[in-house]
Tab-separated table of C-alpha atoms in Angstrom:
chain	number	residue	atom	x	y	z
B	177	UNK	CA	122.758	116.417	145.272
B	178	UNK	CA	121.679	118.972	142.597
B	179	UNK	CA	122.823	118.949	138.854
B	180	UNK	CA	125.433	121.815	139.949
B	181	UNK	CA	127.091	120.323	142.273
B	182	UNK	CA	127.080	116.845	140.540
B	183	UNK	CA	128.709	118.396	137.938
B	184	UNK	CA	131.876	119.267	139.868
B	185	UNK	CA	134.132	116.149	139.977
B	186	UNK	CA	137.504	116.739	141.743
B	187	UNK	CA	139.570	114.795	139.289
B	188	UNK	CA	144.165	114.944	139.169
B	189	UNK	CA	144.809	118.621	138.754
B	190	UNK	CA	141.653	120.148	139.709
B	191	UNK	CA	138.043	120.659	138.946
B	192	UNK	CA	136.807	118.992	135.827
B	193	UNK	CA	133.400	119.454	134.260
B	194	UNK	CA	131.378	116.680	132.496
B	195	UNK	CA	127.671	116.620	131.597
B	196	UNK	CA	125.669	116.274	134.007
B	197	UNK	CA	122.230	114.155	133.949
B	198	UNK	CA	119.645	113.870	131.530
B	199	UNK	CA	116.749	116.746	132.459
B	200	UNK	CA	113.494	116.461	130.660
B	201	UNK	CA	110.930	119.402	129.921
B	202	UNK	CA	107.965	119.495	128.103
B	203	UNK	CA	106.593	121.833	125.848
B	204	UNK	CA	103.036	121.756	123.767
B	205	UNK	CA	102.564	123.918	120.283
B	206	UNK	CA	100.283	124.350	117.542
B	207	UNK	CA	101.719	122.405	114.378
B	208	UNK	CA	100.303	122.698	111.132
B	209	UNK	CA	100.337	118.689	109.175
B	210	UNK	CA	100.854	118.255	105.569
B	211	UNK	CA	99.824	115.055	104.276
B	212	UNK	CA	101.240	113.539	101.299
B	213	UNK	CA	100.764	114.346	97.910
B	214	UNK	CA	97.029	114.632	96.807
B	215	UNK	CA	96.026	113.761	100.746
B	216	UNK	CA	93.602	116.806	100.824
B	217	UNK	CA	94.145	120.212	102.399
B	218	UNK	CA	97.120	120.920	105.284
B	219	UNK	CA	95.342	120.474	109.414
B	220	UNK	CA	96.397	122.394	112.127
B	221	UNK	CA	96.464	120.794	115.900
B	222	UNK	CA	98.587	120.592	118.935
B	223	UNK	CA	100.984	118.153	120.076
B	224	UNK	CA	102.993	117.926	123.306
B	225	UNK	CA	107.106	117.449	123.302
B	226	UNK	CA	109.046	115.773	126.485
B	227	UNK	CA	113.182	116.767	125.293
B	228	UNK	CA	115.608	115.161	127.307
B	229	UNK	CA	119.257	116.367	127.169
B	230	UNK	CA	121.952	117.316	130.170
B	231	UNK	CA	121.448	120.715	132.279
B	232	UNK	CA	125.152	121.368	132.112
B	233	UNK	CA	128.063	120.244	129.836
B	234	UNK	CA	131.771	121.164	128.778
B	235	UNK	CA	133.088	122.371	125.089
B	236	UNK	CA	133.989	118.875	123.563
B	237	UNK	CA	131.414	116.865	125.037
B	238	UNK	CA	128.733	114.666	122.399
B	239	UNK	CA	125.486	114.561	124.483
B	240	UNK	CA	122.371	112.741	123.344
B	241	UNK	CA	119.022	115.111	123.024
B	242	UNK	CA	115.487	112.706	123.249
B	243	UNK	CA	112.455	114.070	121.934
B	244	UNK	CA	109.476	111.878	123.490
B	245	UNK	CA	105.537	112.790	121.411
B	246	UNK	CA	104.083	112.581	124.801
B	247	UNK	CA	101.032	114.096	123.133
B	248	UNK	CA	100.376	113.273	119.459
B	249	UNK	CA	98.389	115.919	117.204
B	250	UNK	CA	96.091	113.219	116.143
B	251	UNK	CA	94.272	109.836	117.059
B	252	UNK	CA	94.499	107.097	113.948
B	253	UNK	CA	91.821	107.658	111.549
B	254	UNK	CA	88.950	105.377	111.355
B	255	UNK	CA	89.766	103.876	107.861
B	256	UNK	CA	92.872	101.668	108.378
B	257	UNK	CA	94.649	99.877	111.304
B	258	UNK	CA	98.342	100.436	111.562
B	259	UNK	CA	100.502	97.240	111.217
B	260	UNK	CA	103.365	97.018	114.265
B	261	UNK	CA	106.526	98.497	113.802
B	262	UNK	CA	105.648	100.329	110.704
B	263	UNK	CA	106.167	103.922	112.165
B	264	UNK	CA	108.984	106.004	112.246
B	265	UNK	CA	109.002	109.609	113.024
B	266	UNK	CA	112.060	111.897	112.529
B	267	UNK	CA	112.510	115.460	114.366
B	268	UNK	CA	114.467	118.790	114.487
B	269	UNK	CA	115.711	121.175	116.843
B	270	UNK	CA	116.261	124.311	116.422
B	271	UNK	CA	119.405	125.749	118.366
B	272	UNK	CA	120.058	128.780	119.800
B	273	UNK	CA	121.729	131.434	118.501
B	274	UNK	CA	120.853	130.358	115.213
B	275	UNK	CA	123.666	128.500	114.849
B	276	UNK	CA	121.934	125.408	113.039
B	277	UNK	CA	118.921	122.493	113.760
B	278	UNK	CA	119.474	118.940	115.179
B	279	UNK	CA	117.951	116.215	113.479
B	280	UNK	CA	116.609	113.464	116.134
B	281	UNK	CA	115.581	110.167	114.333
B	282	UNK	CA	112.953	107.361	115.629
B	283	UNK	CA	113.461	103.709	115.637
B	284	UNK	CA	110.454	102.035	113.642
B	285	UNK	CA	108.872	100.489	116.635
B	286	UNK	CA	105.259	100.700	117.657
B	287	UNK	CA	102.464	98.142	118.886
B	288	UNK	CA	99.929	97.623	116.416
B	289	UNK	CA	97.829	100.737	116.175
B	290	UNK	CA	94.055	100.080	115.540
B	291	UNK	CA	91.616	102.724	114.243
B	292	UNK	CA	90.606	105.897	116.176
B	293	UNK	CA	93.389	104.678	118.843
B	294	UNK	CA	96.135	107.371	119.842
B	295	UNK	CA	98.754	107.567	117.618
B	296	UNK	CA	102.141	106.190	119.143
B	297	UNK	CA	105.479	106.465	118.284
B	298	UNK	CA	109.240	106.263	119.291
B	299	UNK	CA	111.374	108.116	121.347
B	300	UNK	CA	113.562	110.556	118.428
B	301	UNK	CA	117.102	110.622	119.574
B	302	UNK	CA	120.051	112.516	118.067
B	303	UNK	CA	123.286	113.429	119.427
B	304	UNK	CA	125.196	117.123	119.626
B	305	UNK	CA	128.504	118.236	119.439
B	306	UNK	CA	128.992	121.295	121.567
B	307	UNK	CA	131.956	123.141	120.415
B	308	UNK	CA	131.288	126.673	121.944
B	309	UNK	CA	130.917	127.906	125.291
B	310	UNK	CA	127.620	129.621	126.753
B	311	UNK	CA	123.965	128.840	126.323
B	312	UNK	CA	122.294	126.402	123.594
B	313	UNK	CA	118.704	126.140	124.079
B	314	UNK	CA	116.474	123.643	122.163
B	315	UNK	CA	113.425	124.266	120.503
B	316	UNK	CA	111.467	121.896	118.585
B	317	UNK	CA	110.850	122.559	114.783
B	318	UNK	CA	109.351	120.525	112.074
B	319	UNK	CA	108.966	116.754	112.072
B	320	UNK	CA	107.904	114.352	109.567
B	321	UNK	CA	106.177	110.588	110.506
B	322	UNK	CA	106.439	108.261	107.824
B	323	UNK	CA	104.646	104.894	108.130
B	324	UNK	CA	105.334	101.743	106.110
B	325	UNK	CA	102.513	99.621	104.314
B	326	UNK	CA	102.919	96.267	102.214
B	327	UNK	CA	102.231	98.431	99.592
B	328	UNK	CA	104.790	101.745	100.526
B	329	UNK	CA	105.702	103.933	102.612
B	330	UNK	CA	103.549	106.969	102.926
B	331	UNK	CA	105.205	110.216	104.740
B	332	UNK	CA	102.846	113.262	106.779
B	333	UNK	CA	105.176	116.592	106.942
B	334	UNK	CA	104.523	118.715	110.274
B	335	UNK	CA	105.977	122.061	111.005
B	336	UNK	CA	105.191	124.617	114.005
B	337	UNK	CA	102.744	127.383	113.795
B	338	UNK	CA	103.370	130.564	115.720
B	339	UNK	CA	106.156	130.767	117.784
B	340	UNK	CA	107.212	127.906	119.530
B	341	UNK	CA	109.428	128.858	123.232
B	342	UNK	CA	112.708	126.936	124.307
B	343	UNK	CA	112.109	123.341	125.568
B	344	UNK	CA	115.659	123.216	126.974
B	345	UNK	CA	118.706	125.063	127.767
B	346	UNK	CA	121.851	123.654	128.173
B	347	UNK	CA	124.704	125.238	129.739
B	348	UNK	CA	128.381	124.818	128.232
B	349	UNK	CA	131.241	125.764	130.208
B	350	UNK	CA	135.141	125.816	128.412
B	351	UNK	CA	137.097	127.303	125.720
B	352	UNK	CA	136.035	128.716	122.402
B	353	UNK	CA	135.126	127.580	119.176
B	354	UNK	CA	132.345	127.006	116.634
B	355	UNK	CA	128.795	127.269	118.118
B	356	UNK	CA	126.439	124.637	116.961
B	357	UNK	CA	127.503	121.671	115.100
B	358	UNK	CA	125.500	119.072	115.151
B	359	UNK	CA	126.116	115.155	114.457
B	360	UNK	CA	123.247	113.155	114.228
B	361	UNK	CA	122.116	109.839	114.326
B	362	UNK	CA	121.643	107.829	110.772
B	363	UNK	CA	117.792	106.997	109.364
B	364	UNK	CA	116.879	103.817	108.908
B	365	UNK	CA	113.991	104.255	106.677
B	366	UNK	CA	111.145	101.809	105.746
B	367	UNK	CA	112.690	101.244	101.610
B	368	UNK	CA	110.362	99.081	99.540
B	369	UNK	CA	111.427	97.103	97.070
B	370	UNK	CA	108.994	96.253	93.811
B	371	UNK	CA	109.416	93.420	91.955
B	372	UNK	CA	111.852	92.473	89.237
B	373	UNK	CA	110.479	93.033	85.182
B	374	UNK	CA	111.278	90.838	82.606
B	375	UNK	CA	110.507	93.359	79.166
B	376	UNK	CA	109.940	90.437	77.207
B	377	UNK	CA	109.071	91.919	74.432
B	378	UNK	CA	106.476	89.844	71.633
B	379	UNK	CA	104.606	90.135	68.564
B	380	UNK	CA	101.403	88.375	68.262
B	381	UNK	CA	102.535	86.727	64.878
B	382	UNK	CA	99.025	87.707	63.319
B	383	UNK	CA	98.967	90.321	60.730
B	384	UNK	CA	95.828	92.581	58.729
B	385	UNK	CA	97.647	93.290	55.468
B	386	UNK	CA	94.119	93.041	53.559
B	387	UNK	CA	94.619	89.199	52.037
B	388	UNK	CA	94.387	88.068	55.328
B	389	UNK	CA	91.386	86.389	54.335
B	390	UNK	CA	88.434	87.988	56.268
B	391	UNK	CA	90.687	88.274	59.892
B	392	UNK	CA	89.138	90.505	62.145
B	393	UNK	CA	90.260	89.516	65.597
B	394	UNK	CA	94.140	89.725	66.518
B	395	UNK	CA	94.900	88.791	70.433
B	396	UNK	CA	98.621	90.305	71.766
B	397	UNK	CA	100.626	89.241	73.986
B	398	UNK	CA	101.338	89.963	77.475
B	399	UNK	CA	103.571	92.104	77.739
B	400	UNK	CA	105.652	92.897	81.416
B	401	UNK	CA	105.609	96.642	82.559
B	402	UNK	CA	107.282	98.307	85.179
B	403	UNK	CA	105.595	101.655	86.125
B	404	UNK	CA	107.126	104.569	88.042
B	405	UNK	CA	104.686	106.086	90.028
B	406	UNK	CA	106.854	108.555	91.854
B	407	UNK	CA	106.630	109.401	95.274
B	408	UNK	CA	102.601	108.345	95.508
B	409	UNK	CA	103.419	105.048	95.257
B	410	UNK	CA	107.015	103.703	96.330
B	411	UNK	CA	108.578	100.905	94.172
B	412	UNK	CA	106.152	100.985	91.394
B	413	UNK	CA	104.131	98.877	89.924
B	414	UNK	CA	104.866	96.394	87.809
B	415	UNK	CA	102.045	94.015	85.709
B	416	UNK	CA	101.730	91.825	82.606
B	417	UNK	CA	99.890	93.877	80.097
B	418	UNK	CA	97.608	92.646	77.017
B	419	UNK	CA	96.551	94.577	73.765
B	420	UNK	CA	94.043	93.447	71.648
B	421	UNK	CA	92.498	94.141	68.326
B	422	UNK	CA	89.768	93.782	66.160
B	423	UNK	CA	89.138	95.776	62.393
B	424	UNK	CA	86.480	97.913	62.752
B	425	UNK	CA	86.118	99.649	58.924
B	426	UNK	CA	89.146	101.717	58.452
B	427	UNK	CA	90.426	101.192	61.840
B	428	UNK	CA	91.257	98.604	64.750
B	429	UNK	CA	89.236	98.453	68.498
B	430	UNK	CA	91.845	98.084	70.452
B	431	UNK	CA	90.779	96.187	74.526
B	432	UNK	CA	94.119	96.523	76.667
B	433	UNK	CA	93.873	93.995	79.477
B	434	UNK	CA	95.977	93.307	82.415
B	435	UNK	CA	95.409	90.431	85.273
B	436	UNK	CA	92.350	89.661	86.818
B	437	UNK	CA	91.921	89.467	90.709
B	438	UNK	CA	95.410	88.567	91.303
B	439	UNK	CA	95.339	90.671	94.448
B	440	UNK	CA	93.405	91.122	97.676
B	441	UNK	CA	91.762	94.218	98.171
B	442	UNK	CA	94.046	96.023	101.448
B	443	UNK	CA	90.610	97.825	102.217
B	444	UNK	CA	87.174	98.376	100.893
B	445	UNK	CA	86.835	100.192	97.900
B	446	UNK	CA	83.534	101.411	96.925
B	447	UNK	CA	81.436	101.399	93.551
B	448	UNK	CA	83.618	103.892	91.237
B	449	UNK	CA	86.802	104.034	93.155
B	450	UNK	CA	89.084	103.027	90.168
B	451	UNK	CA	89.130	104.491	87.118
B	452	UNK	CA	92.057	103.748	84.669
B	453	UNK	CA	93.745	104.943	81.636
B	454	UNK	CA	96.738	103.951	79.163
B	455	UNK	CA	98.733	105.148	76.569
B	456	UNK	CA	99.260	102.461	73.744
B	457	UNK	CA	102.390	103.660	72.026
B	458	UNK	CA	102.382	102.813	67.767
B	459	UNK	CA	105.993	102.052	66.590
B	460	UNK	CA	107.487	100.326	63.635
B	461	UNK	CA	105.570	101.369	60.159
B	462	UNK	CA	103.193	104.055	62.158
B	463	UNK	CA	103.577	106.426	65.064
B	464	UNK	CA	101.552	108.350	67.658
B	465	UNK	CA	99.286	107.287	70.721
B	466	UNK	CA	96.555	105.999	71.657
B	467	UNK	CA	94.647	106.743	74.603
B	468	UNK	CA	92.708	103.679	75.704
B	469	UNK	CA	89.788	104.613	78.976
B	470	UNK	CA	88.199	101.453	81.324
B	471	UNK	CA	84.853	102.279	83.254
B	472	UNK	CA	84.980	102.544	87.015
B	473	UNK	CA	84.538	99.458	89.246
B	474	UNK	CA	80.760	98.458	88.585
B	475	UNK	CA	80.788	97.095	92.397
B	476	UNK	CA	82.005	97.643	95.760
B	477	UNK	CA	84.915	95.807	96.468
B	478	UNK	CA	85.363	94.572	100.096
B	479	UNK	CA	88.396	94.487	102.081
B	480	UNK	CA	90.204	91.027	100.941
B	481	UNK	CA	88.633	90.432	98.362
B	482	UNK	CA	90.258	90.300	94.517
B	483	UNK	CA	90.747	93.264	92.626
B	484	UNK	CA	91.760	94.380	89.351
B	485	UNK	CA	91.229	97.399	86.458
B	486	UNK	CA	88.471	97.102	83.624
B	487	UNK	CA	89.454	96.604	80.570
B	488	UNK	CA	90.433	99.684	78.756
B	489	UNK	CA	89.486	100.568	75.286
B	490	UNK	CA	90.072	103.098	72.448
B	491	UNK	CA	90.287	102.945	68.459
B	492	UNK	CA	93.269	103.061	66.583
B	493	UNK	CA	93.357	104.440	62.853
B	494	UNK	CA	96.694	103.909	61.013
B	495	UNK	CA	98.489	107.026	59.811
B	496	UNK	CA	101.302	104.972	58.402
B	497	UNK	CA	101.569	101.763	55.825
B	498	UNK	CA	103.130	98.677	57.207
B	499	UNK	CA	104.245	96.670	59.877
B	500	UNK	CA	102.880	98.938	62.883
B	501	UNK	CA	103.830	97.910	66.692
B	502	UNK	CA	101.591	98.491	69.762
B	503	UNK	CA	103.073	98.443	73.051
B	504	UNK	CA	101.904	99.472	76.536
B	505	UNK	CA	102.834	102.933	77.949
B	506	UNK	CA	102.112	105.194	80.472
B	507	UNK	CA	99.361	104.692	82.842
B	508	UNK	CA	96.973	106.939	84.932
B	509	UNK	CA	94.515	105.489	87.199
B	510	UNK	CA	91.969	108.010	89.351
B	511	UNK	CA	90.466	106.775	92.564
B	512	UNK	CA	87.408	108.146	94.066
B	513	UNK	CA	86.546	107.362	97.394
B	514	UNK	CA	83.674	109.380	98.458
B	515	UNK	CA	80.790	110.248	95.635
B	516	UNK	CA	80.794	113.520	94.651
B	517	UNK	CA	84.581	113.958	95.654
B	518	UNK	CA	87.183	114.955	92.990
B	519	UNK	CA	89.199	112.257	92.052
B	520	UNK	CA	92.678	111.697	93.090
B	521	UNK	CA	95.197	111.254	89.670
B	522	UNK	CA	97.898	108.788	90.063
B	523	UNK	CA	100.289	108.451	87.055
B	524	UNK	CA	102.512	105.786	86.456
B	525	UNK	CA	104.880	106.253	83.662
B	526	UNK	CA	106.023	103.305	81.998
B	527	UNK	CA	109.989	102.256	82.818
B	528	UNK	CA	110.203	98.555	80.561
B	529	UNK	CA	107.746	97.618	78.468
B	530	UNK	CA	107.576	95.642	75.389
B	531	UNK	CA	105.908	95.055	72.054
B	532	UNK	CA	102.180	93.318	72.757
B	533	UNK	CA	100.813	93.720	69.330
B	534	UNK	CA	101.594	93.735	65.376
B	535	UNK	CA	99.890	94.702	62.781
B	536	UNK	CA	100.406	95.372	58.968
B	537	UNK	CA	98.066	98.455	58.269
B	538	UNK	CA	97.406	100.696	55.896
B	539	UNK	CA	96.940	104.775	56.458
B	540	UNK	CA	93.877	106.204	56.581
B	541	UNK	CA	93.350	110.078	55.785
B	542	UNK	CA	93.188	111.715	59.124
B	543	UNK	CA	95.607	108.543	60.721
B	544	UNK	CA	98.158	110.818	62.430
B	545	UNK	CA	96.427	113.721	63.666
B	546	UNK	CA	97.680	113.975	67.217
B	547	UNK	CA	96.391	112.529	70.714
B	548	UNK	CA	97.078	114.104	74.234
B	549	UNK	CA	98.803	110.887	76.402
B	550	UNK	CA	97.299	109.294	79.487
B	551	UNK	CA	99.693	111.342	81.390
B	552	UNK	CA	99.146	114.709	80.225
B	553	UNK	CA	101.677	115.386	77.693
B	554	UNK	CA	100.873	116.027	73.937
B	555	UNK	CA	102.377	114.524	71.957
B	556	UNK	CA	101.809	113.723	67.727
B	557	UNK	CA	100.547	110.614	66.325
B	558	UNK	CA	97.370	108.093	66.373
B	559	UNK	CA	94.109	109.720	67.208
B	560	UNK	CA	92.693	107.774	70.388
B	561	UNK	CA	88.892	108.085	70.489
B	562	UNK	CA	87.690	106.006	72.886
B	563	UNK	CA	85.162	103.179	71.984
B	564	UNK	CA	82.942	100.386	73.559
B	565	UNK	CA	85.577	97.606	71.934
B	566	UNK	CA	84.501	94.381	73.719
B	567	UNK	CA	83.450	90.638	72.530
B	568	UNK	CA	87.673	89.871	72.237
B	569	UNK	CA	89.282	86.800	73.129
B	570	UNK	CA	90.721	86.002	76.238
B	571	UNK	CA	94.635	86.735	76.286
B	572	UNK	CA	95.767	84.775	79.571
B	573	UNK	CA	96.624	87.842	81.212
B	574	UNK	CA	95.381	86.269	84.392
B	575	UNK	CA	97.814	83.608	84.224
B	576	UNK	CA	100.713	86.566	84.614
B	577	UNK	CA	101.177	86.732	87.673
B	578	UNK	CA	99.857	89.430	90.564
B	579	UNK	CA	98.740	92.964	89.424
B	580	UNK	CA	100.111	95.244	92.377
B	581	UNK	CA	98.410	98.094	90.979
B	582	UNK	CA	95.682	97.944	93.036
B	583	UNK	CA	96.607	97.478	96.344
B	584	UNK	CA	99.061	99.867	95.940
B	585	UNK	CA	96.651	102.187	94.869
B	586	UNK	CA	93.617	101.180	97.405
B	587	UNK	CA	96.699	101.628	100.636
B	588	UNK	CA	97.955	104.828	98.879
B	589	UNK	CA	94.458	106.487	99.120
B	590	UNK	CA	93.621	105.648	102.472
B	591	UNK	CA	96.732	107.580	103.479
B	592	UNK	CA	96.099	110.447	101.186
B	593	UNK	CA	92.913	110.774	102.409
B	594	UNK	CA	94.622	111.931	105.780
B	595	UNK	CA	95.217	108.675	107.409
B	596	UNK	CA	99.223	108.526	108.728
B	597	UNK	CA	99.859	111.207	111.545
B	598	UNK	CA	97.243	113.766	110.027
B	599	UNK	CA	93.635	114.485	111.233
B	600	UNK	CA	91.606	112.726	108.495
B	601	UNK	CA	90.225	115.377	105.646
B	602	UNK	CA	87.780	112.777	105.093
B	603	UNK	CA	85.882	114.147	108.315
B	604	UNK	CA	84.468	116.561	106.075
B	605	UNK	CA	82.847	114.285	103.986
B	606	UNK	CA	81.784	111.979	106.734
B	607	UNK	CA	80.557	114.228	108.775
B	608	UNK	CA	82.471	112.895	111.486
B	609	UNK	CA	85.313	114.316	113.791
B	610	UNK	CA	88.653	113.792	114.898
């Protein structure tokens, strides 16, 4: 019996039309990929579209559109497996006319996805509202896969290039009305949640007011931060956070510290991947910041093994007389994976923090001359050379609890680097293909 004819049911008073079945055509285009933020330069390929939706319908009637990736623009990239259901894509349609775009959402369910293997993802369903009689064709549009981590959920942004032909056309008999509403299903998205912070904020007790009788070493406290790290890295990050000082002349070495290999590397890192930065923010009798630097990691780091920052130093040099605070503040931290590469900049501004340090200092000439912060932003206070530091007592900041800085970091470049739905920029420096 064809579609036609199955449409006509003799129903009461006469002929009545209902939706017929489900067709199914496929389509393949040219999409251009956008991975996230910092991921490298956009990649072009070509993907293949199976949309399922009813041949013939009636004004009124809700009918359910599937878009099936029976062809995906890209394989997995060779630098990360992809957990089980951690991938949900999300689609539109354009409708014809131009009366409007159907969003089509994914369920997150996939088998585990191992490296180099085909990507695979769910069928995107939606459902339309036709309110207007006459053709509505269906043409696929942009589509975004987002894939969920331990350590966040990363999203690749793909749109068509060229022009891109009708997948499906469906044919709506009855009365009048608005063309082209749409109702579509709700997204259940991946949301990560970071951990609670406790601000806690502490003074170390010890003070340099010059009768201290000969002190020259003054541990902090740790101190709990919460970083936002925006988009790069969802949740945040939140760590306990140590500054140190020791008088040096005129002025203090500070050595900010936060937890030692409290976390398991997600994948291997090699020598100089991390680099990170701080701003240390002087309150109370003084004001400014200081910008303390830590090397690179000295070694490669394999996959599960413990992680964390170097220590970070610069020198403070009191512009102000007093009782001066130190507290942690903004962070940046810039990850190279490949030598010779530019770095990747990922900064974390601080959310809660608290008061690690105090000190009673005394101004110097040339104490408040201005520093440019971690994070890019000038702003006026302590000048924040940076200096060797070192030889400082241990603060317990690896008693804190986990630093998630790192992982969160280590998964976030992998997927910049064009892992997710993208064809890996890292080809390039590989020499390898897709």
């Amino acid at each position: 019996m064809s579609a036609a004819v199955f449409a006509l049911l003799l129903g009461g008073a006469g002929m009545v039309m209902v939706a017929s079945p489900a067709q199914a055509a496929e389509i393949t285009f040219k999409v251009r990929c956008v991975p996230p933020a910092g991921g490298g330069s956009p990649v072009e390929g070509e993907t293949t579209a199976r949309i399922t939706a009813p041949a013939n319908a009636k004004v009124g009637d809700e009918v359910e559109v599937v878009w099936k990736t029976v062809k995906p623009a890209s394989n997995n990239t060779d630098l990360m497996d992809i957990p089980k259901d951690s991938v949900q894509p999300t689609g539109w349609l354009a409708l014809g006319g131009g009366t409007g775009e159907l969003k089509l959402v994914g369920e997150k369910k996939n088998p585990p996805i191992p490296k180099k293997a085909p990507m695979v993802m769910s069928d995107m369903k939606g459902k339309l509202k036709l309110t207007k009689a006459g053709k509505v064709t269906l043409t696929p549009a942009k589509y975004d896969v987002a894939v969920t981590f331990p350590f966040g959920t990363f999203v690749t942004k793909c749109a068509p290039t060229g022009s891109v032909s009708a997948a499906h056309t469906i044919d709506v008999a009855g009365g009048g009305g608005p063309g082209g509403n749409t109702s579509n299903g709700n997204t259940n998205s991946g949301n990560t949640n970071s951990g609670n912070t406790n601000s806690g904020n502490t003074t170390s007790g010890n003070t340099d007011g010059g009768q201290n009788g000969g002190k020259t070493d003054f541990p902090g406290k740790p101190v709990q931060v919460k970083f936002d790290c925006g988009a790069t890295v969802p949740g945040g990050i939140t760590t306990p956070v140590t500054v140190n000082a020791r008088k040096n002349g005129s002025g203090y070495d500070l050595t900010v510290k936060t937890a030692k290999d409290a976390m398991k590397a997600p994948v291997a890192l090699p020598k100089g991947a991390l680099k990170p930065s701080m701003d240390i923010k002087i309150g109370g009798a003084d004001s400014g910041v200081v910008k303390v630097t830590g090397p690179a990691n000295a070694e490669a780091i394999p996959q599960g093994a413990g992680v964390s920052l170097s220590d970070m130093t610069g020198t403070y040099k009191p512009g102000g007389s007093g009782k001066a605070t130190l507290s942690p503040s903004d962070m940046l931290i810039e990850v190279t994976m490949a030598p010779g590469s530019a770095p990747l900049p990922v900064p974390c501004k601080a959310q809660s923090t608290g008061v690690s340090l105090e000190l009673d200092v005394a101004a110097q000439p040339g104490g408040t001359t201005g520093n440019t912060s971690t994070t890019g932003n000038t702003s006026t206070g302590t000048a924040g050379n940076a200096s060797t530091g070192g030889g400082l007592a241990e603060t317990g900041a690896e008693d804190e609890g986990g630093l998630k800085a790192l992982a969160l970091v280590a998964g976030t470049v992998v997927l910049l680097g064009g892992a997710v739905f993208t064809f890996t920029p890292w080809r390039r420096l590989r020499g390898g293909t897709r």
